N, CA, C and O atoms as a GROMACS GRO file, in nm:
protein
  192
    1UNK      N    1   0.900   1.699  -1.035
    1UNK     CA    2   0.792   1.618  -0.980
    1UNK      C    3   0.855   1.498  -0.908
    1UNK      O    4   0.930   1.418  -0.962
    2UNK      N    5   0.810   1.494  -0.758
    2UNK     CA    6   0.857   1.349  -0.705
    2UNK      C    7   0.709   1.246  -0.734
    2UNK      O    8   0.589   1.267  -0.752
    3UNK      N    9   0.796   1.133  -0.727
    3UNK     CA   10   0.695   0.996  -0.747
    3UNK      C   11   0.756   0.921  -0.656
    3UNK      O   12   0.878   0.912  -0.647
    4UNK      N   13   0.664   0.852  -0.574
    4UNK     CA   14   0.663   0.777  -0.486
    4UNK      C   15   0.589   0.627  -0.541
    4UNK      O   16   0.468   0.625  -0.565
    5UNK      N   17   0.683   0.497  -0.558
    5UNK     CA   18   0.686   0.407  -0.612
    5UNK      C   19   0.680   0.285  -0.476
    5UNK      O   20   0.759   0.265  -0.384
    6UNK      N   21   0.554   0.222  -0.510
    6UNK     CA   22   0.577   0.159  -0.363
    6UNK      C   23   0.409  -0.026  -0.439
    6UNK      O   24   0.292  -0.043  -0.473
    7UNK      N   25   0.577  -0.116  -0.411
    7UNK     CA   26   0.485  -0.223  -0.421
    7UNK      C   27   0.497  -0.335  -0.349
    7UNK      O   28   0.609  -0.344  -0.298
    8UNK      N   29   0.419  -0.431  -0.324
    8UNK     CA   30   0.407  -0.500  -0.258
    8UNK      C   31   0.384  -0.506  -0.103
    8UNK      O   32   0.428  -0.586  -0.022
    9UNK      N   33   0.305  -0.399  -0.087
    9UNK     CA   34   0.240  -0.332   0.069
    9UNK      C   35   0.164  -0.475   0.120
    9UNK      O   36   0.210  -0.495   0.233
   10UNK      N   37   0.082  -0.569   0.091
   10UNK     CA   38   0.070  -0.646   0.139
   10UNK      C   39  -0.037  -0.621   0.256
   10UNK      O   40  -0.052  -0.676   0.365
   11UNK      N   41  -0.098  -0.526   0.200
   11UNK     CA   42  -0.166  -0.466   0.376
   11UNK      C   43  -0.126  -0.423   0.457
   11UNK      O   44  -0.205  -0.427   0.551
   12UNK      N   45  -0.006  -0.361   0.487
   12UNK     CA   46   0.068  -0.292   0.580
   12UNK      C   47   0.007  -0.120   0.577
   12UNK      O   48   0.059  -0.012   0.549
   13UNK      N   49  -0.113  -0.160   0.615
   13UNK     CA   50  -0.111   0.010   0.600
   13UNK      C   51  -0.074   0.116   0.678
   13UNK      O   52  -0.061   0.236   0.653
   14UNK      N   53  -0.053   0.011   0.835
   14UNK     CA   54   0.050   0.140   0.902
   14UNK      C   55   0.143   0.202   0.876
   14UNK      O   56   0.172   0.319   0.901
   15UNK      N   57   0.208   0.104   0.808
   15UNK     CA   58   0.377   0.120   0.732
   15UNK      C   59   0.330   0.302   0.620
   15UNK      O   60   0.369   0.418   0.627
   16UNK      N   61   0.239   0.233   0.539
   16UNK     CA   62   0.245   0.333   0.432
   16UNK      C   63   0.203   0.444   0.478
   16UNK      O   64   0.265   0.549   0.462
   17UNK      N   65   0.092   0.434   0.541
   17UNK     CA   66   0.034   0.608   0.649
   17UNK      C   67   0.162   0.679   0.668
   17UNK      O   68   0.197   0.780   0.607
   18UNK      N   69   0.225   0.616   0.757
   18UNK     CA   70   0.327   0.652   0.810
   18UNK      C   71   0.438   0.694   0.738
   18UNK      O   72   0.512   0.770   0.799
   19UNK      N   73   0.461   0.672   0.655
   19UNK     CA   74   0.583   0.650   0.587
   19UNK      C   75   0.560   0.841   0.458
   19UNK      O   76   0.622   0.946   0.441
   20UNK      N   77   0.385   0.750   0.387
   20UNK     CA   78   0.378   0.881   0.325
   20UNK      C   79   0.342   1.019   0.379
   20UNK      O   80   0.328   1.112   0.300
   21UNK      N   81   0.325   1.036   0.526
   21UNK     CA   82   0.317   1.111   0.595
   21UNK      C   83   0.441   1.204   0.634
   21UNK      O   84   0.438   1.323   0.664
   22UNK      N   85   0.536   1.130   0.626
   22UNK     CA   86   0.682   1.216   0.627
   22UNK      C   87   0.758   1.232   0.487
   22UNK      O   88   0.873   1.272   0.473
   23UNK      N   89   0.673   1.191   0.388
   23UNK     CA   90   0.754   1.218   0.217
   23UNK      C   91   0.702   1.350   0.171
   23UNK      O   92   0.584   1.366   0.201
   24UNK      N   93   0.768   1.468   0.094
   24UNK     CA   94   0.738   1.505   0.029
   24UNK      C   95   0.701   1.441  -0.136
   24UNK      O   96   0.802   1.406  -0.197
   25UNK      N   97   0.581   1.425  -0.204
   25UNK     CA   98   0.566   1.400  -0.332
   25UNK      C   99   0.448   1.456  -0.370
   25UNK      O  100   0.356   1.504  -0.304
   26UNK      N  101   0.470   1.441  -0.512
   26UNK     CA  102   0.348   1.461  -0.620
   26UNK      C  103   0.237   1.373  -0.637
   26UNK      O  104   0.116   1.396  -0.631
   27UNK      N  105   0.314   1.243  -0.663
   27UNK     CA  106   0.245   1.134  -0.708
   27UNK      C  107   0.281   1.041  -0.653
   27UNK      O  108   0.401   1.024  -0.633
   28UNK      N  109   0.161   0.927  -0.601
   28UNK     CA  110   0.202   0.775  -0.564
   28UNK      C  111   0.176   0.643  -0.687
   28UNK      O  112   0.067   0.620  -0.739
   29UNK      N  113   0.271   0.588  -0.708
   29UNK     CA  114   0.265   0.450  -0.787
   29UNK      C  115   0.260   0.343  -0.730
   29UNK      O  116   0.359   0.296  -0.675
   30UNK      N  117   0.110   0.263  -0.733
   30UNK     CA  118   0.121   0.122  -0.612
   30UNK      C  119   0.151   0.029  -0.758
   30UNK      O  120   0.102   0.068  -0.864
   31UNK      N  121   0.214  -0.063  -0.754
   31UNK     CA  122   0.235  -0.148  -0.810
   31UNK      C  123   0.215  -0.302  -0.808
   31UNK      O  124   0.268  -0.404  -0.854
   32UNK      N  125   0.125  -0.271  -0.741
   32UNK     CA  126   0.038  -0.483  -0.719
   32UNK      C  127   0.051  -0.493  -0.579
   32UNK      O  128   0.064  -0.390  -0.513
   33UNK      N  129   0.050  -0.588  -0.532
   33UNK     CA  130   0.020  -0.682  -0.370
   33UNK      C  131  -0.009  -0.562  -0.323
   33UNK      O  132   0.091  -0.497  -0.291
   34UNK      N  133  -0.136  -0.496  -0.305
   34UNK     CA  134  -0.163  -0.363  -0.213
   34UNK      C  135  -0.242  -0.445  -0.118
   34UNK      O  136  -0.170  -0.469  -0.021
   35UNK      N  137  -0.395  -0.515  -0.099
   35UNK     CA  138  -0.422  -0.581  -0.062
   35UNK      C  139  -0.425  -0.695   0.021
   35UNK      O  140  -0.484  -0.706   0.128
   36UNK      N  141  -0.334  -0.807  -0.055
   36UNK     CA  142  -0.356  -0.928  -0.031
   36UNK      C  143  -0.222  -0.912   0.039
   36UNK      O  144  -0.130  -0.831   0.047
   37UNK      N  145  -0.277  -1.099   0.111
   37UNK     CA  146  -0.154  -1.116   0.242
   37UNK      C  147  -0.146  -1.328   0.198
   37UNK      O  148  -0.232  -1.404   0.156
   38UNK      N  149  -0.030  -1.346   0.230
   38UNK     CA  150  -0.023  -1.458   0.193
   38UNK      C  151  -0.144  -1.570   0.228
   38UNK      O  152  -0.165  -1.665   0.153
   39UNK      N  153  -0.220  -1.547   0.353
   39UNK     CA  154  -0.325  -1.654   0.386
   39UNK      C  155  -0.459  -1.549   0.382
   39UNK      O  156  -0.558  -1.578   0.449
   40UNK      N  157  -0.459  -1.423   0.298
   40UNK     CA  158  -0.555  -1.374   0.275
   40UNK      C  159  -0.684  -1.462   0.117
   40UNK      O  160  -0.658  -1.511   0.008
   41UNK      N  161  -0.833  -1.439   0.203
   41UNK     CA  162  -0.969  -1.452   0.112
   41UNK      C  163  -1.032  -1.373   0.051
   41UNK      O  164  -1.064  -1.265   0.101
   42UNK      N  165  -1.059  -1.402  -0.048
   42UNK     CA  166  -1.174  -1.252  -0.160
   42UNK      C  167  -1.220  -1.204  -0.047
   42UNK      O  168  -1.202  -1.086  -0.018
   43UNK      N  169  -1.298  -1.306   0.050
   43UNK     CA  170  -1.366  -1.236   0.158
   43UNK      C  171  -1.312  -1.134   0.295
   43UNK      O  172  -1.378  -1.040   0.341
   44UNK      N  173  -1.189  -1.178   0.340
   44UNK     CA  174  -1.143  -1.110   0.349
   44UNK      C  175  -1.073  -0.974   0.346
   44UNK      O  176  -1.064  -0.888   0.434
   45UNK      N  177  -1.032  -0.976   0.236
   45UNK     CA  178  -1.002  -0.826   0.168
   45UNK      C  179  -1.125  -0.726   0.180
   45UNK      O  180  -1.140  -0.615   0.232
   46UNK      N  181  -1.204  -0.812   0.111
   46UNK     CA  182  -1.380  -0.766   0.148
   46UNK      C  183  -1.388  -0.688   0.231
   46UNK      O  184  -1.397  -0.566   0.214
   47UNK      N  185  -1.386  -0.751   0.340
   47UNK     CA  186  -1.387  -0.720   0.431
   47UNK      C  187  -1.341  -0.567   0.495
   47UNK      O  188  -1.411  -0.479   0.545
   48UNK      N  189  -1.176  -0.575   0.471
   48UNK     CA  190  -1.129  -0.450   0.519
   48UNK      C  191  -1.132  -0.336   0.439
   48UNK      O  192  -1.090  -0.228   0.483
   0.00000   0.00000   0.00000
């Protein structure tokens, strides 16, 4: 089984599309900051 371990995305979700688009795996592990961005708002996030 592969696992794909990935934290602190920060909102980069082009990065990760992209990225898990050329991995073979089983499973993904986000591990915190998926979301938020340093001058990010509840509302914000909300938002997207």
């Amino acid at each position: 089984m592969r696992t794909v371990i990935i934290s602190d995305l920060h909102n980069r979700v082009d990065w990760i599309e992209s990225t898990l688009s050329i991995l073979d795996f089983d499973k993904v592990v986000f591990l915190g900051d998926y979301f938020d961005d340093f001058d990010d708002t509840v509302a914000g996030c909300q938002e997207r």
